[in-house]
Amino acid sequence: MAFKAVFLDFYGTLVHEDEEIIPLICDEIRASSSVSCENGHIGGYWWQRFSSIFRQSYGDSFLHQREIGIRSLTDTINNFQANGVAEQLIQKQFDHWIKPEIYEDTIPFLQFLQETPVYILSNIDTEDIKEAIAYHELRVTGVITSEDVRAYKPRPELFEEGLRRSGLSAKDVIHIGDSLSSDVEGARKLGIATVWLNRLNKRIPENIIPDFICKDLNEVRNRVFQEFSPPY
């Protein structure tokens, strides 16, 4: 199987997500809350508010990821009658975005693909991912963010821009990401082959079928690109 370009998600795929940061923020909200609550309740409410704003953010209604984070966290603080200031509490998350821990299989995988065009497609603000990429000295062909196209995956705009910049059709590329909804479903709707990177050993739902399921990028290399030969 040969592909003329590879599309890659970033957070959760090449670098760690912020799953260790969220409980710390929730803990601070719980500590100042006037109502009885647990971190799980706070995190669930925050995610619900974030997702609601996120889904409505595209085109003229587009909001940057940081703004969505602050708005949803403000709603969460108010809901639990806490004293925290969203802009201060969320700084931990923002700091993670620009200096995330990298997975140990990322650099070898990118080196393996060094003769192949690689585009990062990320639901993040442009400056944040630029800093993160510079921090880890990653080399890729291009980076396309939600800010560039004023829309978030799984909407088609990011994938369509990737195809436009690469000058390729959907059948010529493959998208690799850790999110079933954003990465797999979003790419598949355009006819792009998909790899679900299941690093956290999550349960596989029956209604979503990736072309490949791999536990890490080493498995992606060994399985998906077993017969892969760079086109150039």
PDB file of N, CA and C in Angstrom, residues 10-11 14-15 97-98 100 120 126-140 142-143:
ATOM      1  N   PHE A  10      -1.951  15.930  15.948  1.00  0.00           N
ATOM      2  CA  PHE A  10      -0.797  16.313  16.766  1.00  0.00           C
ATOM      3  C   PHE A  10      -0.939  15.878  18.226  1.00  0.00           C
ATOM      4  N   TYR A  11      -1.850  16.523  18.962  1.00  0.00           N
ATOM      5  CA  TYR A  11      -2.018  16.197  20.380  1.00  0.00           C
ATOM      6  C   TYR A  11      -2.730  14.853  20.531  1.00  0.00           C
ATOM      7  N   LEU A  14       1.166  12.641  18.168  1.00  0.00           N
ATOM      8  CA  LEU A  14       2.616  12.842  18.189  1.00  0.00           C
ATOM      9  C   LEU A  14       3.119  13.264  19.566  1.00  0.00           C
ATOM     10  N   VAL A  15       2.289  13.985  20.290  1.00  0.00           N
ATOM     11  CA  VAL A  15       2.639  14.435  21.647  1.00  0.00           C
ATOM     12  C   VAL A  15       1.480  14.120  22.586  1.00  0.00           C
ATOM     13  N   TRP A  97       0.137  23.062  26.104  1.00  0.00           N
ATOM     14  CA  TRP A  97      -0.015  23.069  24.652  1.00  0.00           C
ATOM     15  C   TRP A  97       1.265  23.476  23.936  1.00  0.00           C
ATOM     16  N   ILE A  98       2.026  24.373  24.502  1.00  0.00           N
ATOM     17  CA  ILE A  98       3.232  24.848  23.815  1.00  0.00           C
ATOM     18  C   ILE A  98       4.481  24.043  24.175  1.00  0.00           C
ATOM     19  N   PRO A 100       4.366  20.332  25.156  1.00  0.00           N
ATOM     20  CA  PRO A 100       3.841  19.005  25.509  1.00  0.00           C
ATOM     21  C   PRO A 100       4.952  17.960  25.506  1.00  0.00           C
ATOM     22  N   ILE A 120       0.650  18.141   9.258  1.00  0.00           N
ATOM     23  CA  ILE A 120      -0.038  18.074  10.542  1.00  0.00           C
ATOM     24  C   ILE A 120      -1.346  18.848  10.437  1.00  0.00           C
ATOM     25  N   THR A 126      -2.810  28.486  15.949  1.00  0.00           N
ATOM     26  CA  THR A 126      -1.581  28.417  15.156  1.00  0.00           C
ATOM     27  C   THR A 126      -0.329  28.670  15.977  1.00  0.00           C
ATOM     28  N   GLU A 127      -0.316  29.704  16.779  1.00  0.00           N
ATOM     29  CA  GLU A 127       0.895  30.041  17.536  1.00  0.00           C
ATOM     30  C   GLU A 127       1.250  28.957  18.546  1.00  0.00           C
ATOM     31  N   ASP A 128       0.251  28.311  19.134  1.00  0.00           N
ATOM     32  CA  ASP A 128       0.520  27.263  20.112  1.00  0.00           C
ATOM     33  C   ASP A 128       1.233  26.082  19.472  1.00  0.00           C
ATOM     34  N   ILE A 129       0.745  25.628  18.337  1.00  0.00           N
ATOM     35  CA  ILE A 129       1.381  24.467  17.726  1.00  0.00           C
ATOM     36  C   ILE A 129       2.736  24.833  17.114  1.00  0.00           C
ATOM     37  N   LYS A 130       2.878  26.059  16.650  1.00  0.00           N
ATOM     38  CA  LYS A 130       4.185  26.492  16.144  1.00  0.00           C
ATOM     39  C   LYS A 130       5.233  26.415  17.246  1.00  0.00           C
ATOM     40  N   GLU A 131       4.845  26.868  18.452  1.00  0.00           N
ATOM     41  CA  GLU A 131       5.777  26.808  19.576  1.00  0.00           C
ATOM     42  C   GLU A 131       6.084  25.366  19.957  1.00  0.00           C
ATOM     43  N   ALA A 132       5.063  24.512  19.951  1.00  0.00           N
ATOM     44  CA  ALA A 132       5.259  23.114  20.315  1.00  0.00           C
ATOM     45  C   ALA A 132       6.164  22.401  19.316  1.00  0.00           C
ATOM     46  N   ILE A 133       5.969  22.675  18.034  1.00  0.00           N
ATOM     47  CA  ILE A 133       6.792  22.050  16.998  1.00  0.00           C
ATOM     48  C   ILE A 133       8.232  22.540  17.093  1.00  0.00           C
ATOM     49  N   ALA A 134       8.406  23.835  17.336  1.00  0.00           N
ATOM     50  CA  ALA A 134       9.752  24.385  17.495  1.00  0.00           C
ATOM     51  C   ALA A 134      10.419  23.826  18.746  1.00  0.00           C
ATOM     52  N   TYR A 135       9.649  23.653  19.804  1.00  0.00           N
ATOM     53  CA  TYR A 135      10.179  23.135  21.072  1.00  0.00           C
ATOM     54  C   TYR A 135      10.784  21.751  20.876  1.00  0.00           C
ATOM     55  N   HIS A 136      10.134  20.923  20.051  1.00  0.00           N
ATOM     56  CA  HIS A 136      10.626  19.562  19.811  1.00  0.00           C
ATOM     57  C   HIS A 136      11.434  19.441  18.522  1.00  0.00           C
ATOM     58  N   GLU A 137      11.620  20.568  17.825  1.00  0.00           N
ATOM     59  CA  GLU A 137      12.419  20.621  16.599  1.00  0.00           C
ATOM     60  C   GLU A 137      11.930  19.593  15.568  1.00  0.00           C
ATOM     61  N   LEU A 138      10.623  19.555  15.371  1.00  0.00           N
ATOM     62  CA  LEU A 138      10.050  18.626  14.406  1.00  0.00           C
ATOM     63  C   LEU A 138      10.120  19.215  13.007  1.00  0.00           C
ATOM     64  N   ARG A 139      10.275  18.354  12.029  1.00  0.00           N
ATOM     65  CA  ARG A 139      10.347  18.780  10.639  1.00  0.00           C
ATOM     66  C   ARG A 139       9.238  18.089   9.843  1.00  0.00           C
ATOM     67  N   VAL A 140       8.312  18.887   9.327  1.00  0.00           N
ATOM     68  CA  VAL A 140       7.228  18.352   8.502  1.00  0.00           C
ATOM     69  C   VAL A 140       7.028  19.264   7.303  1.00  0.00           C
ATOM     70  N   GLY A 142       4.156  20.584   6.172  1.00  0.00           N
ATOM     71  CA  GLY A 142       3.238  21.685   6.435  1.00  0.00           C
ATOM     72  C   GLY A 142       2.433  21.472   7.698  1.00  0.00           C
ATOM     73  N   VAL A 143       1.907  22.553   8.225  1.00  0.00           N
ATOM     74  CA  VAL A 143       1.057  22.518   9.416  1.00  0.00           C
ATOM     75  C   VAL A 143      -0.206  23.315   9.107  1.00  0.00           C
TER      76      VAL A 143
END
